[in-house]
XYZ file of C-alpha atoms in Angstrom:
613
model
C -30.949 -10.486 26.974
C -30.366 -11.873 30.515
C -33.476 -12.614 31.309
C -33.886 -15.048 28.247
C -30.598 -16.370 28.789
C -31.091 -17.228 32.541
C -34.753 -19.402 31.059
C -32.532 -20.908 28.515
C -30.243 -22.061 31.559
C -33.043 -23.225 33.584
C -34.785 -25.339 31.117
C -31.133 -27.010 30.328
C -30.582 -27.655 34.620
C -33.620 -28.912 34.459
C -33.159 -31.602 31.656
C -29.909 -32.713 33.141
C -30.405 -32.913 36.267
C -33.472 -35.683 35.524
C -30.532 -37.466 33.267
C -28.752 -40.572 34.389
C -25.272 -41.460 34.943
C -23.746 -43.236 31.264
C -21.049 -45.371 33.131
C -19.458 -45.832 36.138
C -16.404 -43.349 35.704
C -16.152 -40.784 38.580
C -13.887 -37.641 38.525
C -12.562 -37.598 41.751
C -11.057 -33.888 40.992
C -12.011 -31.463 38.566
C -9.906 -28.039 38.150
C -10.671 -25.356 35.632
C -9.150 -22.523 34.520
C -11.149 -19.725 32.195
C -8.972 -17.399 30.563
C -11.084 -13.993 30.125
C -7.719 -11.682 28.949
C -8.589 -11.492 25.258
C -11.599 -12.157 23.433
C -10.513 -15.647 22.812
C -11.894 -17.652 24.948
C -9.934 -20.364 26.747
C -10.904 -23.014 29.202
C -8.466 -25.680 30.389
C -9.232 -28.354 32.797
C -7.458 -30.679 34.670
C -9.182 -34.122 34.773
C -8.626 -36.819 37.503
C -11.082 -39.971 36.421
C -11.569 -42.853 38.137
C -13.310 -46.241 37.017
C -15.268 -47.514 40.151
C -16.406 -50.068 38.074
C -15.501 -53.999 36.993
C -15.389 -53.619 33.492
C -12.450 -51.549 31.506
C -13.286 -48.246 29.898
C -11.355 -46.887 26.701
C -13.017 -43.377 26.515
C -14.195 -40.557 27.926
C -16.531 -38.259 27.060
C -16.610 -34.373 27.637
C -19.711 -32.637 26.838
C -20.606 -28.717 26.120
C -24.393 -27.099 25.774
C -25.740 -26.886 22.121
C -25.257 -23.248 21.897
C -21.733 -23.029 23.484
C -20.087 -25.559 20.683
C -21.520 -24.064 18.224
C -18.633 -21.600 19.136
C -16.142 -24.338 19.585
C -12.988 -23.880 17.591
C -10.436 -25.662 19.696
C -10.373 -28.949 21.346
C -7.682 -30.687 22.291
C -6.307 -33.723 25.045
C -3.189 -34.145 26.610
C -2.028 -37.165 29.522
C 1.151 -36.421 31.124
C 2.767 -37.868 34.724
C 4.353 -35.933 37.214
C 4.419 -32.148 38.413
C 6.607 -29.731 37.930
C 10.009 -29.983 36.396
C 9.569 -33.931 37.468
C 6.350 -33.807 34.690
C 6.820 -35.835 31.924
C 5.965 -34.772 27.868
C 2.529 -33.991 27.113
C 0.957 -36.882 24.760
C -2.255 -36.366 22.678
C -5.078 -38.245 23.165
C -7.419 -38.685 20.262
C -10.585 -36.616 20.462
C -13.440 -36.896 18.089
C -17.626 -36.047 18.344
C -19.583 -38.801 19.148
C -23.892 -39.452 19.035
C -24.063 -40.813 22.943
C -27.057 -42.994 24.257
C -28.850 -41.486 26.679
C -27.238 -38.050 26.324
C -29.843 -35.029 26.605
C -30.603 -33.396 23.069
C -29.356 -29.967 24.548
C -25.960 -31.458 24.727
C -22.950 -32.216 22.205
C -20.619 -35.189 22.738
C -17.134 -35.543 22.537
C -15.028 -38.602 22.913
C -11.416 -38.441 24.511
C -9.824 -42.274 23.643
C -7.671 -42.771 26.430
C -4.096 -44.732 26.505
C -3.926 -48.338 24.958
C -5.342 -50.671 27.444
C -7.599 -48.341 28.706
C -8.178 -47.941 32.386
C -9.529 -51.218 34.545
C -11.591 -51.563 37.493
C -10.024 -49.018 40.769
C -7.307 -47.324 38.280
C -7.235 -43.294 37.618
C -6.245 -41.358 34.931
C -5.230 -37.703 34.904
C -5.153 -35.496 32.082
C -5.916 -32.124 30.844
C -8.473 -30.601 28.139
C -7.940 -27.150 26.608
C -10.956 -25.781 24.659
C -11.270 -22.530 22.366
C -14.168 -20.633 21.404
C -15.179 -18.168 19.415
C -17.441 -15.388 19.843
C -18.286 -16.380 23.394
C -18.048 -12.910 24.744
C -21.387 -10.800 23.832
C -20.583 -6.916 24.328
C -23.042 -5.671 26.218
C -24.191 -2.442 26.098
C -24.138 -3.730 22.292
C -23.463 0.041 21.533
C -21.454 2.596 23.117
C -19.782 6.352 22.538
C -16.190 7.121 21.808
C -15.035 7.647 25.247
C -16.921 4.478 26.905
C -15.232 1.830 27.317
C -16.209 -1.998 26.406
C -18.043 -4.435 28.800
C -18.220 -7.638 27.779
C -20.379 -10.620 29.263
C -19.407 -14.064 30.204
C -21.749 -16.810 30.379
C -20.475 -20.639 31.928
C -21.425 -22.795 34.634
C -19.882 -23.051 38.015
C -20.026 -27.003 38.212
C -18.420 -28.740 35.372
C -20.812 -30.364 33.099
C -20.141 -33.909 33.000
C -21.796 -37.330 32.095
C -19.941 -38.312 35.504
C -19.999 -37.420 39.272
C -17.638 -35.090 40.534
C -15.953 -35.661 43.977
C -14.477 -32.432 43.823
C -13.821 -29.308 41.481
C -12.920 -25.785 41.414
C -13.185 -22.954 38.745
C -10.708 -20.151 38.012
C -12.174 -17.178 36.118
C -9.289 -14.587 35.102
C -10.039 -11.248 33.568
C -7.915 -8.431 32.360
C -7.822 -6.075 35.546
C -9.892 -6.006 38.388
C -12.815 -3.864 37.409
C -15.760 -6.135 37.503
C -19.749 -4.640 36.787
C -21.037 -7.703 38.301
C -20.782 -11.784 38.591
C -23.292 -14.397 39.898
C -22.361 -14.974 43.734
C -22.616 -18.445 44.732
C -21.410 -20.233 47.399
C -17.832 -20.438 48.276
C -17.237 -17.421 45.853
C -14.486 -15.234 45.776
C -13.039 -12.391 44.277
C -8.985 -11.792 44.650
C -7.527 -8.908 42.291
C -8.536 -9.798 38.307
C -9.789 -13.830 39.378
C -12.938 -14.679 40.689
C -12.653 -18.364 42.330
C -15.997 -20.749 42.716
C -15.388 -24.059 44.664
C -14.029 -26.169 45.520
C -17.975 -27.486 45.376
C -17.889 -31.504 46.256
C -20.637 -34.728 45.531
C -21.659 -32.860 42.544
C -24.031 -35.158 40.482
C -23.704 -36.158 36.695
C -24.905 -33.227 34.809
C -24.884 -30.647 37.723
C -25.253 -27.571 36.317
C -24.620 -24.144 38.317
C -25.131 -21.307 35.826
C -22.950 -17.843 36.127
C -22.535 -14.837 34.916
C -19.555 -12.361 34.518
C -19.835 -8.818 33.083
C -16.576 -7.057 33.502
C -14.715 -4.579 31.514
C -12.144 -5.194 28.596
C -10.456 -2.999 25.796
C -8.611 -5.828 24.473
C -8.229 -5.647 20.225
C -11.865 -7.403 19.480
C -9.418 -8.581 16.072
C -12.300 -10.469 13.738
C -11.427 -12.063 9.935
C -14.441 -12.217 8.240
C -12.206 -14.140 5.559
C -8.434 -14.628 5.003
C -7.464 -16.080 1.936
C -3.494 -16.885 2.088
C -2.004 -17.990 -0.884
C 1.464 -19.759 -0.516
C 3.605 -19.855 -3.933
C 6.245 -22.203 -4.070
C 9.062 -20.945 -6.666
C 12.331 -23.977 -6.807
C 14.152 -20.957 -7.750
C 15.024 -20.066 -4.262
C 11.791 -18.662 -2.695
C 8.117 -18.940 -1.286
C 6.267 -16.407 -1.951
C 3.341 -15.233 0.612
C 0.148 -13.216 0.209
C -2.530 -12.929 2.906
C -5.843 -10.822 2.012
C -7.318 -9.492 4.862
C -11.454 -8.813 5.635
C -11.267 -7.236 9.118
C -13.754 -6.150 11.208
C -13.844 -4.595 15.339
C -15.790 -7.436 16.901
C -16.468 -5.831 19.978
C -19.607 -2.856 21.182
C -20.665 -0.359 18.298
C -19.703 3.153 18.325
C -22.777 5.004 18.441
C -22.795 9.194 18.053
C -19.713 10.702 15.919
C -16.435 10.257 15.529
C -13.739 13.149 16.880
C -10.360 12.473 15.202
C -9.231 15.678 16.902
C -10.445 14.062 20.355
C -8.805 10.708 19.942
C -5.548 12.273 18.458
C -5.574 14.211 22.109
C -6.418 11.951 24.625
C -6.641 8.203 22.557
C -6.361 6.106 25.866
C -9.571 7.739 27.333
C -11.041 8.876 23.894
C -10.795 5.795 22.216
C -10.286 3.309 24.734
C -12.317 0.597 23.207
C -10.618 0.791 20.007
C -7.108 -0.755 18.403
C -5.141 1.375 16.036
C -2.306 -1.548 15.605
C -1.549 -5.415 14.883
C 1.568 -7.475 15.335
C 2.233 -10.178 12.982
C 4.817 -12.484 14.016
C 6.387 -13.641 10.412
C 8.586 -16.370 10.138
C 12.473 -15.565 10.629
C 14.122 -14.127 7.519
C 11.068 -13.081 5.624
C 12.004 -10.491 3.515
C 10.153 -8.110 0.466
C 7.528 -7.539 3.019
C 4.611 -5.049 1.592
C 1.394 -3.518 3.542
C -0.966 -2.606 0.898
C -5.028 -1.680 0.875
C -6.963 -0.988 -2.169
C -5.779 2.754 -2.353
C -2.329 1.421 -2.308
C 0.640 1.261 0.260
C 0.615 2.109 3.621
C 3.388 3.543 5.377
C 2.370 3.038 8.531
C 4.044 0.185 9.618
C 7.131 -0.889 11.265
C 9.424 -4.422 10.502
C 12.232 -5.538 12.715
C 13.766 -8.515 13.250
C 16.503 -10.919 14.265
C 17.681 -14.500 13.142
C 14.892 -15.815 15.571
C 11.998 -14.256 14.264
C 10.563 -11.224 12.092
C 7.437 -8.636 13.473
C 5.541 -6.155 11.178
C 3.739 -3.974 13.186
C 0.218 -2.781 10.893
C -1.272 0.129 11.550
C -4.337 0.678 9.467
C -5.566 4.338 8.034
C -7.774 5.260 10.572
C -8.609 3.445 14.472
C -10.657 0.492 14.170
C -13.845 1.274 16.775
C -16.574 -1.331 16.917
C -18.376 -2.291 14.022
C -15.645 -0.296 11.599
C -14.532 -2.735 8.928
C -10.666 -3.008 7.245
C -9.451 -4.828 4.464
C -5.773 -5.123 3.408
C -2.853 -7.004 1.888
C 0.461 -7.946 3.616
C 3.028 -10.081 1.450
C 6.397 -11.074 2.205
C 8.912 -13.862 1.018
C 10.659 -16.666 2.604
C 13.660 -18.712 1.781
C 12.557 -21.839 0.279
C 15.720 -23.878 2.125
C 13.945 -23.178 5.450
C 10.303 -24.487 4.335
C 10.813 -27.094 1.596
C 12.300 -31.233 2.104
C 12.864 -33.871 0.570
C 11.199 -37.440 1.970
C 10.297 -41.202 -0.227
C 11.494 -39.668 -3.510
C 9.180 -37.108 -2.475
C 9.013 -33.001 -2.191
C 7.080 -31.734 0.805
C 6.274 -28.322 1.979
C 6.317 -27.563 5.312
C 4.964 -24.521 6.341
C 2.201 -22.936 9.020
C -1.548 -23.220 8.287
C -3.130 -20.182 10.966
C -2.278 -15.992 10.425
C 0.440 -14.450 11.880
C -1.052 -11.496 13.351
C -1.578 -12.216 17.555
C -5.175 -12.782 19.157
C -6.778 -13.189 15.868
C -10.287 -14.692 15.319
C -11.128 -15.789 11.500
C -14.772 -17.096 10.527
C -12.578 -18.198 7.405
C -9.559 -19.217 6.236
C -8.869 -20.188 2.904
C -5.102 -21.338 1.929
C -3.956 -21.935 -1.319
C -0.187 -23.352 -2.182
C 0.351 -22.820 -5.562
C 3.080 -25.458 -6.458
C 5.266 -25.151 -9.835
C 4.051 -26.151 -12.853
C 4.556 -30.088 -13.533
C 3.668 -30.888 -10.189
C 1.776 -34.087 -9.986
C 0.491 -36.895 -7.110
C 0.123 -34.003 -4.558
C -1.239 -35.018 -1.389
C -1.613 -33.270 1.978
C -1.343 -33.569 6.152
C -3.014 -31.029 7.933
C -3.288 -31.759 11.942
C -6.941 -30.886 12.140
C -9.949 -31.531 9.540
C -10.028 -29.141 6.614
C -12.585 -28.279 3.417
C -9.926 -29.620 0.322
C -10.020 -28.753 -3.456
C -7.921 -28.093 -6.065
C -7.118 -25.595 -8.705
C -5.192 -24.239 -11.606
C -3.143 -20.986 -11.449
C -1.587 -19.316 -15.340
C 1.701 -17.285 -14.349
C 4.443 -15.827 -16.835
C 5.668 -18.407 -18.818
C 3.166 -20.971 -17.569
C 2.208 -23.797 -20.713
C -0.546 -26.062 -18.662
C -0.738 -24.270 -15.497
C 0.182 -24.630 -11.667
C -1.443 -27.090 -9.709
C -3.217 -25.409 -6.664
C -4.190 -27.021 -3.356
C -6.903 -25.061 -1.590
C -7.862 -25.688 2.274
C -10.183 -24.147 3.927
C -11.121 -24.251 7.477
C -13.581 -22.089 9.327
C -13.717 -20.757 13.359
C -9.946 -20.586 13.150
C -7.939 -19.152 16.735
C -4.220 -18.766 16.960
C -3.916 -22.363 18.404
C -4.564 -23.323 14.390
C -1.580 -21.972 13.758
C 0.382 -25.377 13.151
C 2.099 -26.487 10.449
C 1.066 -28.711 7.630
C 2.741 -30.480 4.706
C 1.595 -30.828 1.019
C 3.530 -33.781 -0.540
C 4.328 -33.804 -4.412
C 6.614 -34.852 -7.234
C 8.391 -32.376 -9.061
C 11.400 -33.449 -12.058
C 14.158 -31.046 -12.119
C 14.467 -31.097 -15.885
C 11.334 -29.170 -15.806
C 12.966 -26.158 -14.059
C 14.772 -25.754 -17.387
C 11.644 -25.224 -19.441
C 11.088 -21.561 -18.106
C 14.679 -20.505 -19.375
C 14.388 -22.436 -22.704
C 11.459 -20.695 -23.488
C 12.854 -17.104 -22.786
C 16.067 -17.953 -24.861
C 14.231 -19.378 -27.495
C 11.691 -16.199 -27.496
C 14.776 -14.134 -27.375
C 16.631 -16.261 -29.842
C 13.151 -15.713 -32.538
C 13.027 -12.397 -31.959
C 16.694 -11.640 -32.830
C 15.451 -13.720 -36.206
C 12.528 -11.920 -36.547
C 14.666 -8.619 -36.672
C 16.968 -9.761 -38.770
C 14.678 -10.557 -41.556
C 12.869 -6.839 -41.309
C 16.609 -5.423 -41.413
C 17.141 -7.206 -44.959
C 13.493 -7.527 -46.305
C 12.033 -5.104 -48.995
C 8.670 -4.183 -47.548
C 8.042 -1.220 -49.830
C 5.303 -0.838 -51.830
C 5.536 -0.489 -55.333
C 4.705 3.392 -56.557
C 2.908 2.125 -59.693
C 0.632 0.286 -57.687
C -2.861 0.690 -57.069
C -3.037 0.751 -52.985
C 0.768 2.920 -53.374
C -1.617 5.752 -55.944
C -4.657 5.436 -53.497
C -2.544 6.371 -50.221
C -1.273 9.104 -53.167
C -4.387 10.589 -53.951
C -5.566 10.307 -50.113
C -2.535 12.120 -48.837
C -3.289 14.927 -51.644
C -7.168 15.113 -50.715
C -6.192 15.337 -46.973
C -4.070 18.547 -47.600
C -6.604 20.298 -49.605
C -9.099 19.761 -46.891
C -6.597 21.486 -44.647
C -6.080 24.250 -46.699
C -10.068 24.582 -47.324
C -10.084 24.686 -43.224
C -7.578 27.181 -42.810
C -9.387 29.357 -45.567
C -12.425 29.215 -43.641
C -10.950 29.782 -40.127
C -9.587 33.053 -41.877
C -13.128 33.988 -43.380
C -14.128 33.637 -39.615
C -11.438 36.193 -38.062
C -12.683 38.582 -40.557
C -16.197 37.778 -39.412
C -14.987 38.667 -35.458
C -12.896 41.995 -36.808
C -16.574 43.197 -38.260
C -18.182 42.178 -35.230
C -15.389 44.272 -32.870
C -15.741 47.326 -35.064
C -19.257 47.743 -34.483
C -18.518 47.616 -30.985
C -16.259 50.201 -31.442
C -18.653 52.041 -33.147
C -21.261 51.849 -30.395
C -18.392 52.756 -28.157
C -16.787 55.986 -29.650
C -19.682 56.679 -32.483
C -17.059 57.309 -34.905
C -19.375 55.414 -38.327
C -16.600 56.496 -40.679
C -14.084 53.784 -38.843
C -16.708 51.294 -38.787
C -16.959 51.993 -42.825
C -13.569 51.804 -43.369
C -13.082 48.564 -41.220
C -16.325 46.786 -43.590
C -14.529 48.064 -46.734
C -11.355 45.961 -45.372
C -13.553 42.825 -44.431
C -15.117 43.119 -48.071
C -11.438 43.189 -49.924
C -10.594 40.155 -47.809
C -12.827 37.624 -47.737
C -13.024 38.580 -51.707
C -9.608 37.221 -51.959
C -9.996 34.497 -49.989
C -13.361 33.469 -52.120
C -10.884 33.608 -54.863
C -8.394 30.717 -53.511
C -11.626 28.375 -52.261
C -12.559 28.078 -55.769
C -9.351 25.887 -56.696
C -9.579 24.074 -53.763
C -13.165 23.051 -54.708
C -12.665 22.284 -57.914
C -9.652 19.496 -57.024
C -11.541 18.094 -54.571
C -14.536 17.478 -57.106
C -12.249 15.662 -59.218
C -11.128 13.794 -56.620
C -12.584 10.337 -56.682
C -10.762 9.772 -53.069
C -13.124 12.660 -51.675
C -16.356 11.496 -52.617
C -17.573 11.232 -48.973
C -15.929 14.328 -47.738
C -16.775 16.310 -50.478
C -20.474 16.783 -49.897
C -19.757 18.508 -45.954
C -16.876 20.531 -47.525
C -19.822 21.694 -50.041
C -22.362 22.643 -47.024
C -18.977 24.631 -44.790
C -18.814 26.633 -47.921
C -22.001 27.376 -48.120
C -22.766 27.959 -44.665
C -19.961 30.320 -43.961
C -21.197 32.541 -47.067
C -24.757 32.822 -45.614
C -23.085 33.561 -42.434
C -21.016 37.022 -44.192
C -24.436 37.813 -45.843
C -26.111 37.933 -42.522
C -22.987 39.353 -40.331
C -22.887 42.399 -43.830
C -26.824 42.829 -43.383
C -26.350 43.530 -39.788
C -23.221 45.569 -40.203
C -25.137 47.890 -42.510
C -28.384 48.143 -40.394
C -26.362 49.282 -37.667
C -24.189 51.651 -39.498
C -27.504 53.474 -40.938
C -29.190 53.597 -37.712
C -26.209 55.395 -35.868
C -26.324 57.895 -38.507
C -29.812 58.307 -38.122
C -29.211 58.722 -34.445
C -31.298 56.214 -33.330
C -31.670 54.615 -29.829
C -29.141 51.508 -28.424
C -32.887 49.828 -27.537
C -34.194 50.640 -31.267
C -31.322 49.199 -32.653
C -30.801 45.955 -31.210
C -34.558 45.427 -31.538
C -33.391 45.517 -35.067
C -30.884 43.310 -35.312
C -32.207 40.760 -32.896
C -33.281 38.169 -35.185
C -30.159 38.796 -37.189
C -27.933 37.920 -34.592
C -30.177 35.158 -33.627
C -29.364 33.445 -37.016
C -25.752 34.780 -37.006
C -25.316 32.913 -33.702
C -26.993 29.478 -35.066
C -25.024 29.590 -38.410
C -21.550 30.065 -36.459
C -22.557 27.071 -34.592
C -23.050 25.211 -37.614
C -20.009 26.182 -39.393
C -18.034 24.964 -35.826
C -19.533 21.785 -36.021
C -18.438 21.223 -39.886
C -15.025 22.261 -39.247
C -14.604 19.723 -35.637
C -16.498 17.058 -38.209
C -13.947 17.432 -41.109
C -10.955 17.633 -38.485
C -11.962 14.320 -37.086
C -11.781 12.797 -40.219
């Protein structure tokens, strides 16, 4: 990996250094500052430019390598006079990408427009340029165990890359702690506790390029958003009502090998060192009906406190987040709509944060939606930075048409995002009342609606023809029951034959077994006797036309079942008084019982069948 990035560096040195000058600006000091403490990286430079030529210049242009803004999240300018307490309030200079002339294909462009008038031949300007990125820190090793701990690498250059020649300029790297694997040693390099200083370096030409390299160690929270989608609901009734979906991921080295909850539980500082078990999120002050929620449901590890100044849920998620391990959840809380909603031009206009609220948070994607109340109309929006804009329609309770949604979306987002915007609409307050009319008129037809049951004959006539059908089905319905229960009897008798000719191969006693067929003969005799009504009603029946035909075959089948269960009974009976063998006789009666077994099964099935029906 080093190797190819060090040829990728040399081939870019190369090109610039054979590029020319593109004006006559000079930075007569550079100073730069590289924040290493999270995985956020941040770079802020102090400019000092000076125009040695005759003509006035307007701009100024900052440039980065191709592959380093393509990680650029942040970019911002600031002018301000003075030092210290005597240093006047920062002012914004607009910054915006530009296609420069003569500017080497490896590079990408930025324009900072500096104060009205611009600056004219001999004059200097100072200001200062903060810059974000993303992903910028590669892990490397890529993959590590459980009780490793992370090293990330740093890739820059020790001479500020500029379009212009640099009288003099320094660079700041600051890490975590001290503990450094290695960094590219240059001249006038130094290391002093968690900073290592290059410079000051002077006479640098345009484009000098000094490449470096910094692997140290950090445990930071790698804290990566695949996608937040935020949705903001604005209710006039008093609140705003937020929901953040959360696609996390560990950004930083794998874990290779297996996990040991029992090891990290015992020593998680030295057994887990590379991984985070918690977030903050800093939520606005009185947010209240806060929720922590994942698809198995609520999680009760988390914390809330507060004061009047501000409101911090601590999130814990269900198991430590090691590299590569992925999370997704849901935290929702509300918000008093007095603190986040004005009035401006005849005009409603929300004003409320755009970025997340949990600390040191990278998101590839953010996606916010403010659903605004229904009726809502010319909506229009101010966000401080470009965003992706559509719009949608959201159906609530009580909703007729719909709420108007505004959707932003914004990717590479870093906590310096998190500014407020404003979505501007009209809203008439005679459509607040359309909710409530609806319920009380809903209420008011219901009562109504009662009312007329109450007094209204709904009976059916009994010489009708549906009244005589529900009749006659209600009478065919209890026959089949009785039919059932006749049969389920028939069966019993069927298992007390069965159990005495266990008793018989048991204690041998046949006279028992004789007497117990007698009583199974006198019983299901009788009951023969009261099927034969039965059958004959539901024949007549014209309501049991399509029943009648499986009623027919349960009958049927259960009688070939106490021919086969009497033809077995007697075989056996006759071979124990012939004393023969156990073997010989259920050799005998195998193929009996095998058709015993099969009609039992089909008698079962008749009687779930007519059940169901």
């Amino acid at each position: 990996m080093k190797m190819g990035f060090r040829f990728d560096l040399l081939v870019l040195a190369v090109a610039l250094l054979s590029t020319p000058a593109l004006s006559d600006l000079v930075l007569t000091r550079v100073d730069r500052r590289v924040d290493l403490t999270s995985h956020i990286v941040r770079i802020t430079s102090t400019l000092k430019v000076e125009n040695t030529g005759k003509d006035s210049v307007s701009e100024v242009l900052l440039v980065f390598p191709e592959r380093q803004a393509k990680n650029l999240a942040y970019l911002t300018a600031l002018s301000s006079t003075g030092k210290g307490k005597a240093k006047t309030a920062a002012v914004n200079l607009p910054v915006k990408n530009v296609n420069s002339e003569g500017m080497p294909p490896a590079l990408v462009a930025y324009s900072v427009s500096l104060p009205e008038g611009g600056l004219g031949k001999g004059e200097s300007f100072t200001f200062d340029v903060s810059v974000v990125f993303t992903h910028s820190l590669q892990p490397f090793p890529e993959k590590i165990t459980q009780a490793d701990t992370q090293l990330l690498v740093f890739e820059e250059s020790a001479y500020f890359l500029s379009p212009y020649a640099v009288k003099v300029q320094s660079l700041t790297v600051k890490l975590p702690h001290p503990r450094v694997e290695s960094y590219t040693k240059l001249e006038n390099t130094k290391i002093q506790g968690s900073e290592i200083k290059y410079g000051p370096y002077e006479n640098l030409a345009p484009f000098s390029y000094s490449p470096i390299v910094v692997h140290f160690e950090s445990n930071q929270p790698f804290v990566v958003a695949r996608e937040l989608v935020r949705e903001i609901e604005v209710s006039h009734w008093g609140n705003v009502q937020v929901t953040e979906n959360y696609d996390l991921v560990h950004g930083g080295s794998q874990i290779k090998g297996e996990f040991s909850r029992l090891d990290y539980q015992a020593r998680p500082h030295i057994r887990g060192a590379a991984a985070f078990r918690n977030l903050i999120a800093k939520l606005p002050p009185r947010a209240h009906s806060v929720y922590y929620r994942d698809a198995i449901g609520n999680i009760s590890t988390s914390h809330l406190w507060g004061d009047a100044r501000k409101t911090e849920l601590e999130i814990e998620p269900r198991y430590p987040m090691f590299g590569g391990w992925r999370t997704a959840f849901t935290i929702g809380y509300g918000l008093p709509l007095q603190d986040f909603l004005f009035k401006s031009g005849g005009k409603r206009f929300l004003n409320i944060s755009f970025g997340s609220p949990i600390s040191e948070i990278i998101i590839d994607t953010l996606i916010v939606k403010v659903v605004l109340p229904e009726g809502s109309r010319d909506i229009s929006v101010s966000t401080p930075f470009p965003v992706k804009q559509w719009e949608e329609t959201k159906f609530s309770h009580l909703d007729v048409v719909g709420r108007p949604v505004v959707a932003l979306e914004k990717s590479k987002v870093v906590p310096e995002h998190d500014q407020y915007f404003q979505v501007y609409y009209k809203f008439n307050s005679i459509s607040m009342l359309r909710e409530p009319i609806m319920l009380i008129s809903g209420f008011f037809f219901l009562f109504v609606a009662c009312i007329v049951y109450v007094h209204a004959d709904l009976s059916i006539s009994k010489s009708s023809a549906s009244y005589l059908a529900k009749v006659q089905w209600e009478e065919v319905q209890s026959v089949i029951q009785q039919v059932n229960n006749l049969i389920n009897r028939c069966l019993t008798v069927h298992d007390k034959l069965d159990a005495s000719l266990r008793d018989l191969s048991r204690t041998g006693d046949v006279q028992a077994c004789k007497t117990a067929r007698k009583q199974a003969d006198g019983l299901l005799k009788e009951l023969s006797k009261e099927l034969k009504p039965l059958l004959s009603i539901l024949q007549t029946s014209p309501q049991a036309v399509q029943i009648l035909p499986k009623v027919e075959e349960l009958v049927v089948k259960e009688k070939e079942l106490q021919d086969k269960l009497m033809v077995k009974h007697t075989t056996v009976v006759e071979c124990y008084e012939k004393k023969v063998s156990g073997r010989e006789i259920e050799n005998r009666i195998a193929s009996q019982q095998n058709k015993i077994t099969a009609l039992r099964q089909e008698v079962d099935d008749l009687l779930d069948f007519i059940d169901e029906l």
